[in-house]
Coordinates of C-alpha atoms in Angstrom, one line a residue:
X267 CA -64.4 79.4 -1.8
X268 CA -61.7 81.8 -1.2
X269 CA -62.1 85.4 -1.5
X270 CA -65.0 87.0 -3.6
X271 CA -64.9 85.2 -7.0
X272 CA -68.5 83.9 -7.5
X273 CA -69.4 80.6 -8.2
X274 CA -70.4 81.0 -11.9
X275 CA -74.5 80.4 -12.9
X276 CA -75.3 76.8 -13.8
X277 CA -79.2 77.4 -13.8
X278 CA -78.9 76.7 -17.9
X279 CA -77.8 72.7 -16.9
X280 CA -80.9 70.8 -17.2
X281 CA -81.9 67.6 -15.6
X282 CA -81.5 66.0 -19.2
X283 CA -77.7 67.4 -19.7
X284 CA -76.4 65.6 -16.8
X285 CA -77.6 62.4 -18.4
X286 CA -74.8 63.7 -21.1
X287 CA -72.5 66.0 -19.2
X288 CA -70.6 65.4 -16.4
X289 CA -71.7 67.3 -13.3
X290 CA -69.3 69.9 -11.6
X291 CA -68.5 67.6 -8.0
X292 CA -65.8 67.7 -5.4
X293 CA -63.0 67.8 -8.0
X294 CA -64.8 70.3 -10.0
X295 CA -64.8 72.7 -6.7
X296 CA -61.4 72.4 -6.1
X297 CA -60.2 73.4 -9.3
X298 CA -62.4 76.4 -8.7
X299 CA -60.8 77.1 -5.5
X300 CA -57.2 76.5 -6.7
X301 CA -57.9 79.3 -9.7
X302 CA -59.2 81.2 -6.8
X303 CA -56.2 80.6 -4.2
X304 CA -54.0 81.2 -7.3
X305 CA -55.2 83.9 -8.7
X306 CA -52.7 87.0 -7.5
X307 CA -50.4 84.6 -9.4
X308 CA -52.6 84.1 -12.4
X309 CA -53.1 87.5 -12.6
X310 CA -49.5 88.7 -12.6
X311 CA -49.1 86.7 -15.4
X312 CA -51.0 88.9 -17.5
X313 CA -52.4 85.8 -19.7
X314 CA -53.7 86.5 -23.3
X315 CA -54.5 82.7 -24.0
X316 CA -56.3 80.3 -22.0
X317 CA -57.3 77.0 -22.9
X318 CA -59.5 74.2 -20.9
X319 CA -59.2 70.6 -22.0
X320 CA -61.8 68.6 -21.1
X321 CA -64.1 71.7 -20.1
X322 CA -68.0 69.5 -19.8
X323 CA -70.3 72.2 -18.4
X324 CA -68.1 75.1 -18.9
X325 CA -68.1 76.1 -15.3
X326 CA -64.1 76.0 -15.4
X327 CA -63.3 78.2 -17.9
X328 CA -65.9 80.8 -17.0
X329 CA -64.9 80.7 -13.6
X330 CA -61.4 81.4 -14.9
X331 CA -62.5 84.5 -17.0
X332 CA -64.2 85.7 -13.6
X333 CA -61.1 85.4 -11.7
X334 CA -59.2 87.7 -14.5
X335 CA -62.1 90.1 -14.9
X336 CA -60.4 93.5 -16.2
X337 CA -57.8 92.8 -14.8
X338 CA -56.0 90.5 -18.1
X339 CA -58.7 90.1 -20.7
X340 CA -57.7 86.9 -22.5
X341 CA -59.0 84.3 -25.5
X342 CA -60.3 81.5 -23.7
X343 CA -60.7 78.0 -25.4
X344 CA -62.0 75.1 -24.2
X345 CA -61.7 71.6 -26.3
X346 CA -64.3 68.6 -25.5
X347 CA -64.7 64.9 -27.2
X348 CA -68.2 65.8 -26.2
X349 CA -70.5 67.5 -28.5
X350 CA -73.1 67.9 -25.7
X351 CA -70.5 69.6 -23.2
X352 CA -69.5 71.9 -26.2
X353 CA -73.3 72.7 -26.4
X354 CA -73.6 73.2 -22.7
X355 CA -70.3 74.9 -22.0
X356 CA -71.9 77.9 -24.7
X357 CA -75.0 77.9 -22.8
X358 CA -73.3 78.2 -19.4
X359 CA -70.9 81.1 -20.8
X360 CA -73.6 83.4 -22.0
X361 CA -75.5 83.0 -18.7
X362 CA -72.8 84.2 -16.8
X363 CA -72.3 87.1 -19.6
X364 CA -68.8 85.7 -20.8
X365 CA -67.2 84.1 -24.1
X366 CA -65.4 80.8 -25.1
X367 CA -64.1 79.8 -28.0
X368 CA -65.8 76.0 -27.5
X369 CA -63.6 73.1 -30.2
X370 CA -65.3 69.6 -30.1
X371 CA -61.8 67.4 -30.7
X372 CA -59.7 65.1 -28.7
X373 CA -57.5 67.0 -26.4
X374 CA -55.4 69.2 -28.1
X375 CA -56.3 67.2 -32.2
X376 CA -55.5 70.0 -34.7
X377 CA -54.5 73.0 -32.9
X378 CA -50.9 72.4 -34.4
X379 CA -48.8 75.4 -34.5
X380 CA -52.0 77.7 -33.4
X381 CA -51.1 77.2 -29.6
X382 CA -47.4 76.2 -30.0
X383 CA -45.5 78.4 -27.0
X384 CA -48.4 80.3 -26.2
X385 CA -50.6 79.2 -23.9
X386 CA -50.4 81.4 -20.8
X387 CA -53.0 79.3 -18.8
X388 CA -53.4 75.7 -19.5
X389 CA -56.2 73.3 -17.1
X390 CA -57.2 70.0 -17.3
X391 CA -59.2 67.9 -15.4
X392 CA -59.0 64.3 -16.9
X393 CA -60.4 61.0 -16.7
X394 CA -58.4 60.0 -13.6
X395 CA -60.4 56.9 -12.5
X396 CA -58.5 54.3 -12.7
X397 CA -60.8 51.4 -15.0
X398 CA -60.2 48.7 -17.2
X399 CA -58.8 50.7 -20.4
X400 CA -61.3 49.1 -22.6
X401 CA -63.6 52.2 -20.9
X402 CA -61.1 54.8 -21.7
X403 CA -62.1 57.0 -25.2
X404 CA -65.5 56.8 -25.5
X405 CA -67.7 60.3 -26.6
X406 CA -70.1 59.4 -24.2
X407 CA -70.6 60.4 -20.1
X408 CA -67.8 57.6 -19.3
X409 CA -65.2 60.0 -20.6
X410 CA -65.1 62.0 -18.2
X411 CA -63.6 60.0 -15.9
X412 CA -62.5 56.9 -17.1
X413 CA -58.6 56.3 -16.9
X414 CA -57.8 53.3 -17.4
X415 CA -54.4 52.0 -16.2
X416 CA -53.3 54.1 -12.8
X417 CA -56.2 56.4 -14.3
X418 CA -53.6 58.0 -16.3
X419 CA -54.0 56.7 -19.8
X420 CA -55.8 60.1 -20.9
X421 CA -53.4 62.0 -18.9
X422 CA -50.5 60.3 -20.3
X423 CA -51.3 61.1 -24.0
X424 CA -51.2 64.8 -22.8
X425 CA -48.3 65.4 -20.7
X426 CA -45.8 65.2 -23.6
X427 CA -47.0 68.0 -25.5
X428 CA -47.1 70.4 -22.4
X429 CA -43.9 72.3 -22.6
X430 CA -44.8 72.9 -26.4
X431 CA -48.1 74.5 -25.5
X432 CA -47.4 76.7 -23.0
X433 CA -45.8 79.9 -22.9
X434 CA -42.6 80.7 -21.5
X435 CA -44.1 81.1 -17.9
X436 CA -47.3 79.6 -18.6
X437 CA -49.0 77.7 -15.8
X438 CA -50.8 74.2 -16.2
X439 CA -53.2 73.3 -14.0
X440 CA -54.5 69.3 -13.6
X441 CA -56.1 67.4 -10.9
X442 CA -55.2 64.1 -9.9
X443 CA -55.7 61.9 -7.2
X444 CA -52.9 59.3 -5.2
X445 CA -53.2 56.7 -7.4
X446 CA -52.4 58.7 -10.5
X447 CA -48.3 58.3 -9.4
X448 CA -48.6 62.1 -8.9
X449 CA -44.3 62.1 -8.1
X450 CA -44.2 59.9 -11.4
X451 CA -46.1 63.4 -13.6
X452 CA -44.0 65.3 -11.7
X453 CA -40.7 64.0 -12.7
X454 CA -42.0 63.7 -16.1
X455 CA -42.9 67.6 -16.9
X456 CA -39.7 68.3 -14.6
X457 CA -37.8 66.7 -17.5
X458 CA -39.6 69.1 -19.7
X459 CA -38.3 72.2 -17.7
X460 CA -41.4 72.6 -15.5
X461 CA -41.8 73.0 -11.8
X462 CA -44.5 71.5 -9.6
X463 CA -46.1 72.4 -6.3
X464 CA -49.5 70.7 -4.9
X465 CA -51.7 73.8 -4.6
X466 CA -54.7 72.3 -2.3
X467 CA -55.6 68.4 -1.4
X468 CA -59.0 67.5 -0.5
X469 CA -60.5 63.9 0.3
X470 CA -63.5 63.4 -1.5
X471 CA -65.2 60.2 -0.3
X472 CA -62.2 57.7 -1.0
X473 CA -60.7 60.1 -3.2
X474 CA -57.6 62.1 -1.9
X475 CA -57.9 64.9 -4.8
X476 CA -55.2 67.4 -5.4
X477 CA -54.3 70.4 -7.8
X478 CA -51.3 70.4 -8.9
X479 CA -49.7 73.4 -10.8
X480 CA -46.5 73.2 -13.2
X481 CA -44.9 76.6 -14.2
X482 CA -42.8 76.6 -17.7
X483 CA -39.7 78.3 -16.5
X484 CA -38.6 81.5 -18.5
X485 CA -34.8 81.2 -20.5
X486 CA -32.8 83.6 -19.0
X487 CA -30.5 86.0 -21.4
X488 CA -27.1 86.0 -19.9
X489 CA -26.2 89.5 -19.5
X490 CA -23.3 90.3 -22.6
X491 CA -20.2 92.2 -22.1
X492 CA -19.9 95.8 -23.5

């Protein structure tokens, strides 16, 4: 890891939850240490709403508190299809002493207008396996990372609604790995009015994982004549 943000307290995970819940692995760590490498950034941004989709054990979003700390308390959400990650996420957050506001839904299903522009700090780490899509959707273990088609048929439901979720200047976080067409989600969000840069790569296995992170660019007033 970089720095001194500690690797949140998953002693509450029992063998019986990872029957349920995925366990944090490689991709889970590099998310971590992207928050981590980004947090200055992060930081700056002064976020007052952070949501995780996807969040299984929780470890992401407390991790994210831990990287704020004092210095930008923020609401912190986290959505799950899972109703055992919801239940383990809570456990995992008052073990390391913080709080989430836990939603067991599909993505982003019935937020509406509640996070509409203002979403400072957006992170998902999908289903990016690519699989037959008949394995894509279940409430199950499988969800969490079956893809389907180019392992982006989760992801793909999600990328339109980005630029209406965030802030002006909010940040979006997802992993994906080479087969996900990474330049093809890029030119997607750019279309959107969002950047991309590839914060860390790591190979995991047969797996060439990367963090990518968007930024919602702010409108500029012009500056009026007297």
């Amino acid at each position: 890891m970089f720095g001194s943000v500690s690797t949140p307290d998953l002693s509450s995970i029992t063998d019986e939850d990872k029957n349920h819940v995925y366990d944090p692995s490689e991709d889970t760590f590099l998310l971590l240490d992207t928050l981590e490498h980004d947090s200055q950034l992060i930081i700056s941004k002064k976020p007052t709403l952070i949501l995780e989709i996807g969040c299984g054990s929780g470890i992401v979003s407390v991790f994210s508190a831990k990287v704020l700390d004092a210095h930008s308390p923020a609401f912190i959400m986290c959505t799950d299809i899972n109703k055992h990650a919801a239940n383990v996420a809570q456990r995992v957050s008052q073990t390391n002493g913080q709080s989430l506001e836990i939603v067991v839904t599909d993505l982003v299903m019935g937020f509406g207008d509640q996070i509409s522009n203002k979403v400072d700090l957006l992170i998902f780490n999908p289903p990016y396996v690519v699989t037959p899509s008949n394995e894509v959707g279940t409430k199950d273990l499988s969800a969490a990372w079956a893809g389907g088609v180019d392992g982006r048929e989760v992801t793909n439901r999600l990328l339109p609604k980005i630029s209406d979720i965030l802030a002006e200047g909010g940040l979006f976080y997802l992993v994906a790995i080479k087969e996900n067409k990474i330049e093809d989600i890029k030119q997607i969000l750019n279309k959107q009015g969002l950047t991309m840069t590839v914060v860390l790569t790591r190979r995991s296995g047969p797996e060439l994982l990367s963090t990518l992170r968007f930024e919602k660019i702010e409108s500029r007033v012009a500056d009026l004549p007297l």
